[in-house]
PDB file of C-alpha atoms in Angstrom:
ATOM      1  CA  UNK A   1     -27.602 -22.996   7.099  1.00 57.00           C
ATOM      2  CA  UNK A   2     -28.322 -21.292   9.875  1.00 74.00           C
ATOM      3  CA  UNK A   3     -26.531 -22.705  13.202  1.00 77.00           C
ATOM      4  CA  UNK A   4     -28.855 -22.465  16.503  1.00 80.00           C
ATOM      5  CA  UNK A   5     -26.804 -20.839  18.936  1.00 82.00           C
ATOM      6  CA  UNK A   6     -28.246 -21.312  22.567  1.00 85.00           C
ATOM      7  CA  UNK A   7     -31.509 -24.119  22.505  1.00 84.00           C
ATOM      8  CA  UNK A   8     -33.546 -23.851  25.470  1.00 84.00           C
ATOM      9  CA  UNK A   9     -35.159 -27.557  26.200  1.00 83.00           C
ATOM     10  CA  UNK A  10     -36.821 -29.127  26.610  1.00 83.00           C
ATOM     11  CA  UNK A  11     -39.220 -27.847  23.775  1.00 83.00           C
ATOM     12  CA  UNK A  12     -42.392 -29.371  24.653  1.00 85.00           C
ATOM     13  CA  UNK A  13     -43.619 -29.477  28.114  1.00 83.00           C
ATOM     14  CA  UNK A  14     -46.907 -31.754  28.035  1.00 83.00           C
ATOM     15  CA  UNK A  15     -45.790 -34.141  25.860  1.00 82.00           C
ATOM     16  CA  UNK A  16     -44.435 -37.347  27.481  1.00 79.00           C
ATOM     17  CA  UNK A  17     -46.162 -40.863  28.416  1.00 81.00           C
ATOM     18  CA  UNK A  18     -47.913 -41.485  31.717  1.00 81.00           C
ATOM     19  CA  UNK A  19     -46.155 -44.066  34.063  1.00 82.00           C
ATOM     20  CA  UNK A  20     -48.513 -47.456  34.472  1.00 83.00           C
ATOM     21  CA  UNK A  21     -50.508 -47.137  38.134  1.00 82.00           C
ATOM     22  CA  UNK A  22     -50.952 -43.433  38.523  1.00 79.00           C
ATOM     23  CA  UNK A  23     -54.232 -42.775  40.316  1.00 83.00           C
ATOM     24  CA  UNK A  24     -54.840 -39.364  39.192  1.00 86.00           C
ATOM     25  CA  UNK A  25     -53.059 -38.735  35.665  1.00 85.00           C
ATOM     26  CA  UNK A  26     -54.637 -35.105  35.554  1.00 87.00           C
ATOM     27  CA  UNK A  27     -52.360 -33.846  38.211  1.00 89.00           C
ATOM     28  CA  UNK A  28     -49.083 -36.269  37.156  1.00 88.00           C
ATOM     29  CA  UNK A  29     -49.556 -34.136  33.683  1.00 89.00           C
ATOM     30  CA  UNK A  30     -49.871 -31.025  35.718  1.00 89.00           C
ATOM     31  CA  UNK A  31     -46.345 -32.210  37.625  1.00 89.00           C
ATOM     32  CA  UNK A  32     -44.613 -32.666  34.533  1.00 89.00           C
ATOM     33  CA  UNK A  33     -45.289 -29.627  33.249  1.00 91.00           C
ATOM     34  CA  UNK A  34     -44.760 -27.368  35.854  1.00 92.00           C
ATOM     35  CA  UNK A  35     -41.374 -29.396  35.757  1.00 91.00           C
ATOM     36  CA  UNK A  36     -40.609 -29.051  32.484  1.00 91.00           C
ATOM     37  CA  UNK A  37     -41.497 -25.032  32.752  1.00 92.00           C
ATOM     38  CA  UNK A  38     -39.015 -24.926  35.685  1.00 93.00           C
ATOM     39  CA  UNK A  39     -36.516 -26.370  33.199  1.00 92.00           C
ATOM     40  CA  UNK A  40     -36.916 -24.070  30.530  1.00 92.00           C
ATOM     41  CA  UNK A  41     -36.801 -20.851  33.071  1.00 93.00           C
ATOM     42  CA  UNK A  42     -33.057 -22.693  34.543  1.00 92.00           C
ATOM     43  CA  UNK A  43     -32.130 -23.486  30.805  1.00 90.00           C
ATOM     44  CA  UNK A  44     -33.179 -19.607  30.232  1.00 91.00           C
ATOM     45  CA  UNK A  45     -31.284 -17.778  33.041  1.00 93.00           C
ATOM     46  CA  UNK A  46     -28.321 -19.512  32.252  1.00 89.00           C
ATOM     47  CA  UNK A  47     -28.413 -18.746  28.293  1.00 90.00           C
ATOM     48  CA  UNK A  48     -28.913 -15.559  29.775  1.00 92.00           C
ATOM     49  CA  UNK A  49     -26.344 -15.127  31.520  1.00 91.00           C
ATOM     50  CA  UNK A  50     -23.481 -16.061  28.823  1.00 89.00           C
ATOM     51  CA  UNK A  51     -25.518 -13.702  27.039  1.00 91.00           C
ATOM     52  CA  UNK A  52     -24.039 -10.989  29.434  1.00 93.00           C
ATOM     53  CA  UNK A  53     -20.738 -12.430  30.079  1.00 90.00           C
ATOM     54  CA  UNK A  54     -20.276 -11.920  25.974  1.00 88.00           C
ATOM     55  CA  UNK A  55     -21.812  -8.742  26.166  1.00 93.00           C
ATOM     56  CA  UNK A  56     -19.397  -7.644  29.128  1.00 95.00           C
ATOM     57  CA  UNK A  57     -16.561  -9.111  27.412  1.00 89.00           C
ATOM     58  CA  UNK A  58     -17.137  -6.874  24.358  1.00 90.00           C
ATOM     59  CA  UNK A  59     -17.570  -3.788  26.262  1.00 95.00           C
ATOM     60  CA  UNK A  60     -14.072  -4.655  28.191  1.00 95.00           C
ATOM     61  CA  UNK A  61     -12.789  -5.155  24.968  1.00 89.00           C
ATOM     62  CA  UNK A  62     -14.511  -2.396  23.244  1.00 93.00           C
ATOM     63  CA  UNK A  63     -13.199   0.498  26.214  1.00 96.00           C
ATOM     64  CA  UNK A  64      -9.827  -0.716  26.194  1.00 93.00           C
ATOM     65  CA  UNK A  65      -9.330   0.278  22.572  1.00 89.00           C
ATOM     66  CA  UNK A  66     -11.150   3.496  23.195  1.00 94.00           C
ATOM     67  CA  UNK A  67      -8.794   3.963  26.097  1.00 95.00           C
ATOM     68  CA  UNK A  68      -5.330   3.501  23.900  1.00 89.00           C
ATOM     69  CA  UNK A  69      -7.072   5.459  21.364  1.00 91.00           C
ATOM     70  CA  UNK A  70      -8.083   8.461  24.029  1.00 94.00           C
ATOM     71  CA  UNK A  71      -4.184   8.681  24.895  1.00 92.00           C
ATOM     72  CA  UNK A  72      -2.822   8.476  21.557  1.00 88.00           C
ATOM     73  CA  UNK A  73      -4.962  11.549  20.346  1.00 93.00           C
ATOM     74  CA  UNK A  74      -4.023  13.535  23.436  1.00 92.00           C
ATOM     75  CA  UNK A  75      -0.061  12.593  22.859  1.00 90.00           C
ATOM     76  CA  UNK A  76      -0.998  13.715  18.979  1.00 89.00           C
ATOM     77  CA  UNK A  77      -2.766  16.974  20.053  1.00 90.00           C
ATOM     78  CA  UNK A  78       0.034  17.923  22.559  1.00 89.00           C
ATOM     79  CA  UNK A  79       2.441  17.592  19.692  1.00 85.00           C
ATOM     80  CA  UNK A  80       0.572  19.591  17.516  1.00 83.00           C
ATOM     81  CA  UNK A  81      -0.414  22.340  19.961  1.00 84.00           C
ATOM     82  CA  UNK A  82       4.114  22.387  20.201  1.00 79.00           C
ATOM     83  CA  UNK A  83       4.578  22.695  16.476  1.00 74.00           C
ATOM     84  CA  UNK A  84       5.239  26.081  14.962  1.00 69.00           C
ATOM     85  CA  UNK A  85       5.306  26.175  10.757  1.00 65.00           C
ATOM     86  CA  UNK A  86       6.976  29.701  10.660  1.00 67.00           C
ATOM     87  CA  UNK A  87       9.806  28.939  13.195  1.00 63.00           C
ATOM     88  CA  UNK A  88      10.573  25.366  13.296  1.00 59.00           C
ATOM     89  CA  UNK A  89      11.623  24.054   9.939  1.00 64.00           C
ATOM     90  CA  UNK A  90      11.969  20.422   9.060  1.00 63.00           C
ATOM     91  CA  UNK A  91      14.938  19.633   6.254  1.00 68.00           C
ATOM     92  CA  UNK A  92      14.437  16.973   3.733  1.00 66.00           C
ATOM     93  CA  UNK A  93      17.680  15.141   5.311  1.00 69.00           C
ATOM     94  CA  UNK A  94      16.005  14.806   9.316  1.00 69.00           C
ATOM     95  CA  UNK A  95      12.826  13.756   7.474  1.00 68.00           C
ATOM     96  CA  UNK A  96      14.144  10.872   5.964  1.00 72.00           C
ATOM     97  CA  UNK A  97      16.264  10.053   8.781  1.00 74.00           C
ATOM     98  CA  UNK A  98      12.627   9.402  10.848  1.00 73.00           C
ATOM     99  CA  UNK A  99      11.969   6.237  11.470  1.00 75.00           C
ATOM    100  CA  UNK A 100       8.401   5.022   9.573  1.00 74.00           C
ATOM    101  CA  UNK A 101       5.232   4.912  11.738  1.00 71.00           C
ATOM    102  CA  UNK A 102       4.549   1.938  13.171  1.00 75.00           C
ATOM    103  CA  UNK A 103       1.674   0.429  14.668  1.00 72.00           C
ATOM    104  CA  UNK A 104       1.670  -1.372  17.698  1.00 72.00           C
ATOM    105  CA  UNK A 105      -2.363  -2.225  17.459  1.00 69.00           C
ATOM    106  CA  UNK A 106      -1.880  -6.114  17.746  1.00 73.00           C
ATOM    107  CA  UNK A 107      -4.536  -7.757  14.959  1.00 74.00           C
ATOM    108  CA  UNK A 108      -7.176 -10.728  16.465  1.00 72.00           C
ATOM    109  CA  UNK A 109      -6.046 -14.260  14.752  1.00 74.00           C
ATOM    110  CA  UNK A 110      -7.595 -16.896  15.105  1.00 72.00           C
ATOM    111  CA  UNK A 111     -11.125 -15.702  15.692  1.00 72.00           C
ATOM    112  CA  UNK A 112     -12.431 -19.425  15.317  1.00 72.00           C
ATOM    113  CA  UNK A 113     -10.843 -21.630  17.229  1.00 76.00           C
ATOM    114  CA  UNK A 114     -11.407 -24.464  20.280  1.00 77.00           C
ATOM    115  CA  UNK A 115      -9.927 -22.109  22.552  1.00 78.00           C
ATOM    116  CA  UNK A 116     -12.969 -19.203  21.561  1.00 78.00           C
ATOM    117  CA  UNK A 117     -15.382 -21.213  21.020  1.00 82.00           C
ATOM    118  CA  UNK A 118     -18.794 -20.098  23.188  1.00 81.00           C
ATOM    119  CA  UNK A 119     -20.004 -22.080  25.422  1.00 82.00           C
ATOM    120  CA  UNK A 120     -23.293 -23.511  24.048  1.00 82.00           C
ATOM    121  CA  UNK A 121     -21.872 -23.920  20.721  1.00 83.00           C
ATOM    122  CA  UNK A 122     -19.169 -25.972  22.620  1.00 85.00           C
ATOM    123  CA  UNK A 123     -21.965 -27.889  24.558  1.00 84.00           C
ATOM    124  CA  UNK A 124     -23.859 -29.082  21.252  1.00 84.00           C
ATOM    125  CA  UNK A 125     -20.354 -29.670  19.651  1.00 84.00           C
ATOM    126  CA  UNK A 126     -19.494 -32.307  23.004  1.00 86.00           C
ATOM    127  CA  UNK A 127     -23.731 -33.658  22.134  1.00 85.00           C
ATOM    128  CA  UNK A 128     -22.646 -34.269  18.713  1.00 85.00           C
ATOM    129  CA  UNK A 129     -22.010 -38.344  17.999  1.00 88.00           C
ATOM    130  CA  UNK A 130     -17.949 -39.208  17.866  1.00 87.00           C
ATOM    131  CA  UNK A 131     -16.688 -39.945  13.936  1.00 88.00           C
ATOM    132  CA  UNK A 132     -15.920 -43.538  12.724  1.00 89.00           C
ATOM    133  CA  UNK A 133     -12.333 -44.917  13.975  1.00 88.00           C
ATOM    134  CA  UNK A 134     -10.797 -44.553   9.981  1.00 87.00           C
ATOM    135  CA  UNK A 135      -7.871 -43.035  11.238  1.00 85.00           C
ATOM    136  CA  UNK A 136      -7.095 -46.944  12.532  1.00 88.00           C
ATOM    137  CA  UNK A 137      -7.138 -47.853   8.516  1.00 86.00           C
ATOM    138  CA  UNK A 138      -3.504 -45.469   8.289  1.00 86.00           C
ATOM    139  CA  UNK A 139      -1.031 -47.544   8.976  1.00 87.00           C
ATOM    140  CA  UNK A 140      -3.041 -49.883   5.777  1.00 87.00           C
ATOM    141  CA  UNK A 141      -2.513 -47.495   3.250  1.00 86.00           C
ATOM    142  CA  UNK A 142       0.251 -46.662   0.025  1.00 86.00           C
ATOM    143  CA  UNK A 143       0.083 -42.801   0.177  1.00 85.00           C
ATOM    144  CA  UNK A 144       0.304 -42.573   3.867  1.00 81.00           C
ATOM    145  CA  UNK A 145      -2.585 -40.161   4.355  1.00 84.00           C
ATOM    146  CA  UNK A 146      -4.806 -40.128   6.585  1.00 86.00           C
ATOM    147  CA  UNK A 147      -7.779 -41.963   7.013  1.00 84.00           C
ATOM    148  CA  UNK A 148      -9.711 -39.724   9.190  1.00 86.00           C
ATOM    149  CA  UNK A 149      -9.307 -36.794   6.629  1.00 85.00           C
ATOM    150  CA  UNK A 150     -11.056 -38.505   3.866  1.00 85.00           C
ATOM    151  CA  UNK A 151     -14.213 -38.659   6.372  1.00 86.00           C
ATOM    152  CA  UNK A 152     -13.972 -35.284   8.436  1.00 86.00           C
ATOM    153  CA  UNK A 153     -11.001 -32.697   7.706  1.00 85.00           C
ATOM    154  CA  UNK A 154     -11.390 -29.282   9.615  1.00 81.00           C
ATOM    155  CA  UNK A 155      -7.974 -28.115   8.106  1.00 84.00           C
ATOM    156  CA  UNK A 156      -9.355 -28.696   4.173  1.00 86.00           C
ATOM    157  CA  UNK A 157     -10.724 -24.822   4.035  1.00 86.00           C
ATOM    158  CA  UNK A 158      -7.181 -23.671   5.499  1.00 85.00           C
ATOM    159  CA  UNK A 159      -5.326 -25.831   3.024  1.00 88.00           C
ATOM    160  CA  UNK A 160      -7.499 -24.457  -0.039  1.00 91.00           C
ATOM    161  CA  UNK A 161      -6.827 -21.451   1.139  1.00 90.00           C
ATOM    162  CA  UNK A 162      -3.292 -21.573   1.149  1.00 92.00           C
ATOM    163  CA  UNK A 163      -2.787 -22.738  -2.285  1.00 93.00           C
ATOM    164  CA  UNK A 164      -5.143 -20.324  -4.257  1.00 94.00           C
ATOM    165  CA  UNK A 165      -2.693 -17.690  -2.047  1.00 93.00           C
ATOM    166  CA  UNK A 166       0.323 -19.097  -2.959  1.00 93.00           C
ATOM    167  CA  UNK A 167      -0.799 -19.768  -6.443  1.00 94.00           C
ATOM    168  CA  UNK A 168      -1.778 -15.662  -6.590  1.00 93.00           C
ATOM    169  CA  UNK A 169       1.716 -15.039  -5.564  1.00 93.00           C
ATOM    170  CA  UNK A 170       2.979 -16.905  -8.064  1.00 93.00           C
ATOM    171  CA  UNK A 171       1.242 -16.089 -11.012  1.00 93.00           C
ATOM    172  CA  UNK A 172       1.946 -11.842  -9.775  1.00 92.00           C
ATOM    173  CA  UNK A 173       5.855 -12.599 -10.086  1.00 91.00           C
ATOM    174  CA  UNK A 174       5.533 -14.443 -13.381  1.00 91.00           C
ATOM    175  CA  UNK A 175       3.288 -11.121 -14.683  1.00 91.00           C
ATOM    176  CA  UNK A 176       6.629  -9.269 -13.714  1.00 90.00           C
ATOM    177  CA  UNK A 177       8.856 -11.309 -14.991  1.00 89.00           C
ATOM    178  CA  UNK A 178       7.015 -10.912 -18.128  1.00 89.00           C
ATOM    179  CA  UNK A 179       7.300  -7.402 -17.938  1.00 89.00           C
ATOM    180  CA  UNK A 180      10.720  -7.227 -17.445  1.00 88.00           C
ATOM    181  CA  UNK A 181      11.418  -9.634 -20.160  1.00 88.00           C
ATOM    182  CA  UNK A 182       9.488  -7.519 -22.613  1.00 85.00           C
ATOM    183  CA  UNK A 183      10.638  -4.511 -21.089  1.00 85.00           C
ATOM    184  CA  UNK A 184      14.451  -5.435 -22.153  1.00 84.00           C
ATOM    185  CA  UNK A 185      13.729  -6.798 -25.447  1.00 84.00           C
ATOM    186  CA  UNK A 186      11.531  -3.523 -26.438  1.00 84.00           C
ATOM    187  CA  UNK A 187      14.692  -1.091 -25.004  1.00 84.00           C
ATOM    188  CA  UNK A 188      17.325  -3.355 -26.744  1.00 84.00           C
ATOM    189  CA  UNK A 189      15.120  -2.954 -30.451  1.00 83.00           C
ATOM    190  CA  UNK A 190      15.242   0.291 -29.689  1.00 82.00           C
ATOM    191  CA  UNK A 191      18.706   0.742 -29.346  1.00 81.00           C
ATOM    192  CA  UNK A 192      19.093  -1.133 -32.613  1.00 82.00           C
ATOM    193  CA  UNK A 193      16.316   0.625 -34.409  1.00 82.00           C
ATOM    194  CA  UNK A 194      18.569   4.353 -33.394  1.00 80.00           C
ATOM    195  CA  UNK A 195      21.625   2.850 -34.333  1.00 78.00           C
ATOM    196  CA  UNK A 196      20.772   2.154 -37.212  1.00 78.00           C
ATOM    197  CA  UNK A 197      18.958   5.257 -38.303  1.00 78.00           C
ATOM    198  CA  UNK A 198      22.119   7.091 -37.141  1.00 75.00           C
ATOM    199  CA  UNK A 199      24.402   4.382 -39.882  1.00 74.00           C
ATOM    200  CA  UNK A 200      22.103   5.226 -42.192  1.00 70.00           C
ATOM    201  CA  UNK A 201      21.772   9.148 -42.222  1.00 68.00           C
ATOM    202  CA  UNK A 202      25.522   9.421 -42.256  1.00 66.00           C
ATOM    203  CA  UNK A 203      25.751   7.383 -45.481  1.00 66.00           C
ATOM    204  CA  UNK A 204      23.315   9.126 -46.961  1.00 67.00           C
ATOM    205  CA  UNK A 205      24.675  12.749 -46.103  1.00 64.00           C
ATOM    206  CA  UNK A 206      28.147  11.725 -45.782  1.00 56.00           C
ATOM    207  CA  UNK A 207      30.177  13.999 -43.768  1.00 55.00           C
ATOM    208  CA  UNK A 208      27.835  16.579 -42.167  1.00 53.00           C
ATOM    209  CA  UNK A 209      29.824  20.160 -41.929  1.00 52.00           C
ATOM    210  CA  UNK A 210      28.521  22.011 -38.471  1.00 59.00           C
ATOM    211  CA  UNK A 211      28.642  25.397 -38.172  1.00 62.00           C
ATOM    212  CA  UNK A 212      30.066  26.619 -35.145  1.00 59.00           C
ATOM    213  CA  UNK A 213      28.889  29.611 -33.762  1.00 66.00           C
ATOM    214  CA  UNK A 214      30.826  32.931 -33.191  1.00 67.00           C
ATOM    215  CA  UNK A 215      32.216  33.823 -29.952  1.00 66.00           C
ATOM    216  CA  UNK A 216      30.141  37.157 -28.897  1.00 68.00           C
ATOM    217  CA  UNK A 217      32.788  40.032 -27.867  1.00 75.00           C
ATOM    218  CA  UNK A 218      31.249  41.822 -25.252  1.00 75.00           C
ATOM    219  CA  UNK A 219      34.040  44.703 -25.455  1.00 78.00           C
ATOM    220  CA  UNK A 220      33.397  45.316 -29.036  1.00 78.00           C
ATOM    221  CA  UNK A 221      29.088  45.640 -28.689  1.00 79.00           C
ATOM    222  CA  UNK A 222      29.688  47.920 -26.320  1.00 79.00           C
ATOM    223  CA  UNK A 223      32.095  50.015 -28.348  1.00 78.00           C
ATOM    224  CA  UNK A 224      29.869  49.859 -31.380  1.00 76.00           C
ATOM    225  CA  UNK A 225      27.098  51.201 -28.852  1.00 77.00           C
ATOM    226  CA  UNK A 226      29.319  53.982 -27.651  1.00 73.00           C
ATOM    227  CA  UNK A 227      28.698  55.266 -32.066  1.00 72.00           C
ATOM    228  CA  UNK A 228      25.248  57.136 -32.884  1.00 64.00           C
ATOM    229  CA  UNK A 229      23.075  55.040 -35.145  1.00 67.00           C
ATOM    230  CA  UNK A 230      24.713  56.800 -38.395  1.00 66.00           C
ATOM    231  CA  UNK A 231      27.803  56.604 -37.123  1.00 65.00           C
ATOM    232  CA  UNK A 232      27.948  53.053 -36.435  1.00 65.00           C
ATOM    233  CA  UNK A 233      30.066  50.715 -38.769  1.00 62.00           C
ATOM    234  CA  UNK A 234      28.152  48.213 -40.558  1.00 58.00           C
ATOM    235  CA  UNK A 235      29.533  44.483 -39.700  1.00 49.00           C
ATOM    236  CA  UNK A 236      28.917  43.296 -43.513  1.00 47.00           C
ATOM    237  CA  UNK A 237      31.086  46.368 -44.310  1.00 47.00           C
ATOM    238  CA  UNK A 238      34.775  46.509 -44.116  1.00 45.00           C
ATOM    239  CA  UNK A 239      35.772  47.613 -40.633  1.00 49.00           C
ATOM    240  CA  UNK A 240      36.279  51.201 -40.136  1.00 49.00           C
ATOM    241  CA  UNK A 241      40.040  52.679 -39.641  1.00 48.00           C
ATOM    242  CA  UNK A 242      38.534  54.038 -36.770  1.00 47.00           C
ATOM    243  CA  UNK A 243      38.860  50.185 -34.846  1.00 48.00           C
ATOM    244  CA  UNK A 244      41.693  48.809 -33.921  1.00 50.00           C
ATOM    245  CA  UNK A 245      42.587  45.352 -33.936  1.00 48.00           C
ATOM    246  CA  UNK A 246      40.905  44.013 -31.506  1.00 49.00           C
ATOM    247  CA  UNK A 247      37.384  46.240 -32.375  1.00 48.00           C
ATOM    248  CA  UNK A 248      38.317  48.958 -29.662  1.00 49.00           C
ATOM    249  CA  UNK A 249      38.527  52.779 -30.358  1.00 50.00           C
ATOM    250  CA  UNK A 250      41.425  54.550 -30.127  1.00 49.00           C
ATOM    251  CA  UNK A 251      41.840  56.515 -27.895  1.00 47.00           C
ATOM    252  CA  UNK A 252      42.929  59.878 -29.991  1.00 47.00           C
ATOM    253  CA  UNK A 253      39.728  58.510 -32.638  1.00 47.00           C
ATOM    254  CA  UNK A 254      37.158  59.467 -29.905  1.00 46.00           C
ATOM    255  CA  UNK A 255      37.892  62.993 -30.355  1.00 45.00           C
ATOM    256  CA  UNK A 256      35.429  65.044 -32.836  1.00 47.00           C
ATOM    257  CA  UNK A 257      37.209  65.167 -36.249  1.00 44.00           C
ATOM    258  CA  UNK A 258      37.737  68.822 -35.978  1.00 44.00           C
ATOM    259  CA  UNK A 259      40.197  68.277 -33.173  1.00 45.00           C
ATOM    260  CA  UNK A 260      41.851  65.703 -34.484  1.00 45.00           C
ATOM    261  CA  UNK A 261      44.975  66.472 -36.189  1.00 48.00           C
ATOM    262  CA  UNK A 262      45.299  67.019 -40.155  1.00 46.00           C
ATOM    263  CA  UNK A 263      47.872  64.644 -41.903  1.00 47.00           C
ATOM    264  CA  UNK A 264      50.892  66.815 -43.161  1.00 43.00           C
TER     265      UNK A 264
END
């Protein structure tokens, strides 16, 4: 149902009853029509003043918002031009120590309220009939509820919205709690299954003999690389008599075989 915001009265110019004892009816109708036209022009000028006043208020608020936004953009442009990514390095600790951005913009609240109601709507509201005085029956009620709220309740939609928001918050809380319980149960089951599997493997295989990898001896490897491929001793065969107990070559055994002293 559309709400008529502004009404120009009188709506009908020539309708009306003529008073008794009028000598010239045509002249009386003409004068009454002219008076109704003047009233319409007066109402139109008043509504025009209200419309231009609302436009001025909206334009002023828009100007203030654009002015504050322009100031923020100018400050940001100055900061951006001063930054140099090749010279200045921001550490992760400095980023974490900085405070989070917090907007200073004030959001509009209570847009539809008695203080923000428009003048034509307020005049229409004042011309309406008052509700019946059902509040005088409130002391006689057992539930102590206001009797007028059964006829008209301006806070009904707000209470309904509040109940829905509280119910949605409670549902989200229950869902998170259910997910936590489910996750904990799954973790407990997985731990129990892993423990049982480990016990089953240990019982079925008995004691498992673990093969320890032999430590690498760099010195021995480099000594082996000093030989030619034909003279390198095989690791699968018995160690060469030219090697010492630690795997290195003795100094006299580095000499060629023709320069060595023959045993007596």
